[in-house]
Short mmCIF file of C-alpha atoms in Angstrom, two decimals:
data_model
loop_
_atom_site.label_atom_id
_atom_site.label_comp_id
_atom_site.label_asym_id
_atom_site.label_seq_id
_atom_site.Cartn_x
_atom_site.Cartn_y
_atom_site.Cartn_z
CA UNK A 104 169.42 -10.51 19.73
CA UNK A 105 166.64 -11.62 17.15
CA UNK A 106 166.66 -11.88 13.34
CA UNK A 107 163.28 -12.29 11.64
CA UNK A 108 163.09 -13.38 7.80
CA UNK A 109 159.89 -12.83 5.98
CA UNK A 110 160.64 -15.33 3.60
CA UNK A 111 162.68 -18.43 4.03
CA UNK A 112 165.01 -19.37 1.17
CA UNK A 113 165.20 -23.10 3.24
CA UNK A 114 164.23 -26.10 1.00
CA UNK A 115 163.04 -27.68 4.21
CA UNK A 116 160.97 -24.96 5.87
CA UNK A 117 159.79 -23.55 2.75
CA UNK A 118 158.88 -19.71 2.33
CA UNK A 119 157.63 -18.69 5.35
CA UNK A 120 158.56 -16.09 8.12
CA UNK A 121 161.37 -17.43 9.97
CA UNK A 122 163.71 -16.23 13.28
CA UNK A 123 166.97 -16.65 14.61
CA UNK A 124 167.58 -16.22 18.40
CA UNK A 125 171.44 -15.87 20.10
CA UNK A 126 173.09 -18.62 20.98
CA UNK A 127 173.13 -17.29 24.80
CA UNK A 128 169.26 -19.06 25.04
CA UNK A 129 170.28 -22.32 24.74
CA UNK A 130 170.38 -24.64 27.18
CA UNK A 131 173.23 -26.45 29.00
CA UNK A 132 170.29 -29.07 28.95
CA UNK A 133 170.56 -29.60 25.52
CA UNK A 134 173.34 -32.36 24.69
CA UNK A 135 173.59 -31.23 21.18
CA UNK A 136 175.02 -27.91 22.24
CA UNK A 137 178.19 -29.70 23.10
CA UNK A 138 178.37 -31.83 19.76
CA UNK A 139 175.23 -32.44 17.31
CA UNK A 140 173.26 -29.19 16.78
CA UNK A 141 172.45 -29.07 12.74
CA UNK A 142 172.65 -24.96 12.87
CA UNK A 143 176.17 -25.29 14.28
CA UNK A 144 177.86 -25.98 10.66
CA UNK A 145 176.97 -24.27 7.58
CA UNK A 146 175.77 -21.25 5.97
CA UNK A 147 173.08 -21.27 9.17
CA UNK A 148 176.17 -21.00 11.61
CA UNK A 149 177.72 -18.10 10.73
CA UNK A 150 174.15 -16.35 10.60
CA UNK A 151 173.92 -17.46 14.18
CA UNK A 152 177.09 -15.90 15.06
CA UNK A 153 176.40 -12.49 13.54
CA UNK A 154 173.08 -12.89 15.44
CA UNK A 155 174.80 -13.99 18.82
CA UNK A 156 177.42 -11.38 18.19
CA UNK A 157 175.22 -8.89 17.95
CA UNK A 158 176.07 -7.87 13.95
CA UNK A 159 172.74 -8.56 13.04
CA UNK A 160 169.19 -8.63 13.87
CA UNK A 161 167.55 -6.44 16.35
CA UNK A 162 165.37 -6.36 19.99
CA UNK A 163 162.99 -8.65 21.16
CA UNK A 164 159.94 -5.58 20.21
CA UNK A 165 161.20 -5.40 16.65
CA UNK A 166 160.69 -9.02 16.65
CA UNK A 167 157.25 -9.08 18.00
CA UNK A 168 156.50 -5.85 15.82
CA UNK A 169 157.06 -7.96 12.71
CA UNK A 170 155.18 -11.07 14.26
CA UNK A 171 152.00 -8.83 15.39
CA UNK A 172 151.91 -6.86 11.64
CA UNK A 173 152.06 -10.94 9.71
CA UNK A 174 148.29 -11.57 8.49
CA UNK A 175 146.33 -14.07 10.47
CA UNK A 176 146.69 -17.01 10.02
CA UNK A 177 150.13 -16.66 8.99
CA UNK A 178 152.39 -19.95 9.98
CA UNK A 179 155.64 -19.04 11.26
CA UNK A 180 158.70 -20.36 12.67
CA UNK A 181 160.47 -19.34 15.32
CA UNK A 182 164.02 -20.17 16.16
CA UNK A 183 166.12 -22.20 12.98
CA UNK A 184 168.43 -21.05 15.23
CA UNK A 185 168.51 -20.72 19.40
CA UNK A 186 165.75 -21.61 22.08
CA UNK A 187 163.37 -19.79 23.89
CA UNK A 188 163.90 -16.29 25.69
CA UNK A 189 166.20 -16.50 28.95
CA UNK A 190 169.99 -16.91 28.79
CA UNK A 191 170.58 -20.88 29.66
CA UNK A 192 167.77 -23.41 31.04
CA UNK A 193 165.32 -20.67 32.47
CA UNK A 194 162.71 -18.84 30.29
CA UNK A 195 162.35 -15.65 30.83
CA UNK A 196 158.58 -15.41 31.74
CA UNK A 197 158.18 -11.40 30.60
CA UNK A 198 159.60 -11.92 26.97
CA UNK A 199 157.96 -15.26 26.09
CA UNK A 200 154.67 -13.66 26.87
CA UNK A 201 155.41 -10.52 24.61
CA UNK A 202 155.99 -13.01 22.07
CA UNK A 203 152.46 -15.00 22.74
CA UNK A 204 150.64 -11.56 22.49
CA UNK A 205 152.32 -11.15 19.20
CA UNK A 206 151.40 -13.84 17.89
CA UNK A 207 147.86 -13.58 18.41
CA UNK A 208 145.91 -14.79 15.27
CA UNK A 209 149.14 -16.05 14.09
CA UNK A 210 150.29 -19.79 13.43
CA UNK A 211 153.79 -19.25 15.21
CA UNK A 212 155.31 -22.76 16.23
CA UNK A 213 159.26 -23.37 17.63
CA UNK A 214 161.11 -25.66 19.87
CA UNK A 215 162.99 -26.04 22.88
CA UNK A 216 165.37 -27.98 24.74
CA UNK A 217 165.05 -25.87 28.05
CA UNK A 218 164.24 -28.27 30.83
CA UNK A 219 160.14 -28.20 31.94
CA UNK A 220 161.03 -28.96 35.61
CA UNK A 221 163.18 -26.12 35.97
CA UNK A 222 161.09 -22.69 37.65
CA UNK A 223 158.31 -21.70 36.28
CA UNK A 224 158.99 -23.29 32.90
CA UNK A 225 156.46 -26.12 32.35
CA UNK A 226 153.54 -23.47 33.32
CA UNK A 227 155.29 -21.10 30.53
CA UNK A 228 155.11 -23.67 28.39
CA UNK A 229 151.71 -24.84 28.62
CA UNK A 230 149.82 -21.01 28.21
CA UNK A 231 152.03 -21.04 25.66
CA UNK A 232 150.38 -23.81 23.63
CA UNK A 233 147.16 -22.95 25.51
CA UNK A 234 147.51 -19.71 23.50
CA UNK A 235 147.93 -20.25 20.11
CA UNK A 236 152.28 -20.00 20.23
CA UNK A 237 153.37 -23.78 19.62
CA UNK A 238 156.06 -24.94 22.16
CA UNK A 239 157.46 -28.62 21.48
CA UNK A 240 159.15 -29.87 23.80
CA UNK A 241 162.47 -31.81 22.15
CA UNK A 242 163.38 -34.68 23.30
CA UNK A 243 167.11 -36.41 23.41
CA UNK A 244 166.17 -40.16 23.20
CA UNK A 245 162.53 -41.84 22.77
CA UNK A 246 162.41 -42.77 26.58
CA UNK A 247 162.81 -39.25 26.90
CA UNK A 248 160.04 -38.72 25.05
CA UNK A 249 157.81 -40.29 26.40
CA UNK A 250 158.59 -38.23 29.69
CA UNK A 251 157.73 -35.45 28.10
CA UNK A 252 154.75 -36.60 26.69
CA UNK A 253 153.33 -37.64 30.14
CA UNK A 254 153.78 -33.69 31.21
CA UNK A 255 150.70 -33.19 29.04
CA UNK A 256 151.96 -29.08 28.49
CA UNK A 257 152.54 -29.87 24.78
CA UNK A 258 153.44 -31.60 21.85
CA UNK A 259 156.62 -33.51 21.61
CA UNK A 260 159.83 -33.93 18.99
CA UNK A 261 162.54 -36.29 19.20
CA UNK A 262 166.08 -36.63 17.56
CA UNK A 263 165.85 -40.04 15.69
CA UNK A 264 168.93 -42.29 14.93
CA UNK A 265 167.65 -43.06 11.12
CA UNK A 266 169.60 -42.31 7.97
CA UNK A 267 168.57 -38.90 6.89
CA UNK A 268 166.64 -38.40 4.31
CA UNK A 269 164.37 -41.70 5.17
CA UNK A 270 161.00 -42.23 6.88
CA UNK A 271 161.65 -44.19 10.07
CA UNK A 272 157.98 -44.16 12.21
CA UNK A 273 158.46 -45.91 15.41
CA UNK A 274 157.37 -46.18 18.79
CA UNK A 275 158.44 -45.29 22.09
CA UNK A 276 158.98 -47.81 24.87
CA UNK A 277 155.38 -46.66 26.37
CA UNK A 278 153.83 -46.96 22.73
CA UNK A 279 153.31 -43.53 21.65
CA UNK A 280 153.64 -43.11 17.88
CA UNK A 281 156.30 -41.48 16.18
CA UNK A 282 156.15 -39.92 12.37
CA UNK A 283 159.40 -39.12 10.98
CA UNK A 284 158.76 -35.11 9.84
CA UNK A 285 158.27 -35.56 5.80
CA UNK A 286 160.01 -32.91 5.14
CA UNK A 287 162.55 -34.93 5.84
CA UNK A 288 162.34 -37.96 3.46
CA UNK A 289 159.61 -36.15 0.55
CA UNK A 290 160.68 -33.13 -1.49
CA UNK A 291 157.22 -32.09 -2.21
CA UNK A 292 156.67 -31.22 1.80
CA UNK A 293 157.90 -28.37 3.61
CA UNK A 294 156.96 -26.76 7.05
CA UNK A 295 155.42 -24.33 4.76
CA UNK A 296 152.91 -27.16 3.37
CA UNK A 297 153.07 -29.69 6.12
CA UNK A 298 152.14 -27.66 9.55
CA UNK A 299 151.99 -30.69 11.74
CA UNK A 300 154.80 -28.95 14.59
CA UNK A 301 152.19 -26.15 14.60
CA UNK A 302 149.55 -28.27 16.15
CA UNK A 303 149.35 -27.82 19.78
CA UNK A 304 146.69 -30.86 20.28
CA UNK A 305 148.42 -33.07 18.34
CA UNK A 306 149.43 -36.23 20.09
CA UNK A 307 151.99 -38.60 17.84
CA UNK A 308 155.70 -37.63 18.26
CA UNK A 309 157.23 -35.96 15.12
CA UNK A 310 160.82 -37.12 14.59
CA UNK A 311 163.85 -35.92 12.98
CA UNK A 312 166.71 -37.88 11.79
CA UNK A 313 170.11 -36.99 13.18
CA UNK A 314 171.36 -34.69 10.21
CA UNK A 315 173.87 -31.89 9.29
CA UNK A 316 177.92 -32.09 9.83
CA UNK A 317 177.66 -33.08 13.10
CA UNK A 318 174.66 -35.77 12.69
CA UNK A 319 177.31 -38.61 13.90
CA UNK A 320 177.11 -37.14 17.53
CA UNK A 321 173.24 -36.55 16.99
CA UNK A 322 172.68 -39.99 16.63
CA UNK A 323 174.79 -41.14 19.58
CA UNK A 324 172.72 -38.84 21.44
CA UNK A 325 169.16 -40.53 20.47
CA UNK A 326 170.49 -43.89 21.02
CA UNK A 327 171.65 -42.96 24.16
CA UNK A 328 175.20 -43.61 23.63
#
């Protein structure tokens, strides 16, 4: 199931189209699924249930109906909530591409924690980004970041053990900048105004500070605890 927002109410994200995907796409790669995943507490969690349950939102066409009918140049994000089409690690190939088509002339931009090496996955990825529909690829630690990086099929995210609500640039072990997202840390930026995870050339590493009820696990995770 998929929920699409035309307007965000998030002080983060700011007001722009937004989507929620079930909780069946994520990824037993993803160690925040177990502990550590911000949309697991909250008003956002029991969204994500009705989603996952099947109580709200609708098919994976109405979604891409109301991503096709946004204005160009519209920036959009998909996913508060979820990963990528395909129940568990695999993307499903025939969906994600409905979704690139629909976004064509759009700024759509999301995340995932699905693993690259896994089927067809990294090639999904990378027409993905070659296409207009930012995929970054989210990384648990900043070694694991720079593994990512070095796949060269798009830009790259990590979880950052930082006290939310800072800015904490760094670098990874092989020297590849990170930016803490300002969202984060400045309350006169928003996804809405900042745009930078919608860049499929960029090359430093946004990261996000562990955050939300479970951000005590989060961090453990980016330290690699």
């Amino acid at each position: 199931m998929y929920h699409f927002t035309a307007k965000s109410q998030n002080v983060k994200t700011g007001p722009i189209p937004t989507t929620v995907t079930s909780a069946a796409t994520c990824p037993e790669a993803c160690p925040l699924k177990a502990k550590g995943c911000y949309a697991q507490g909250g008003p956002l969690a029991i969204h994500w249930r009705a989603v996952t349950s099947g109580k709200r939102g609708g098919s994976l066409q109405a979604l891409c109906d109301n991503i096709a009918a946004l204005p160009d140049g519209t920036l959009w994000r998909h996913n508060v909530a979820g990963d990528l089409p395909g129940e568990g690690d695999a993307i499903d190939k025939a969906s994600m591409l409905a979704l690139i088509e629909a976004n064509t002339g759009k700024r759509g931009f999301t995340y995932t924690h699905k693993p690259p090496h896994l089927g067809d996955n990294a090639a999904i990825i990378a027409q993905s980004n070659a296409e207009g529909f930012t995929i970054n690829l989210s990384a648990n630690t900043l070694a694991h970041a720079d593994q990512l990086a070095a796949l060269n099929i798009g830009p790259v995210v990590v979880v950052q053990d930082a006290v939310e609500g800072t800015r904490a640039d760094t670098v990874t072990p092989g020297g590849r900048k990170v930016a803490t997202c300002p969202a984060t840390y400045r309350d006169d930026v928003t996804c809405a105004t900042c745009g930078l995870c919608a860049s499929t050339t960029r090359k430093v590493i946004v990261g996000f500070p562990a955050h939300g009820a479970a951000k005590r696990a989060a961090a453990n995770i980016a330290k690699g605890a």
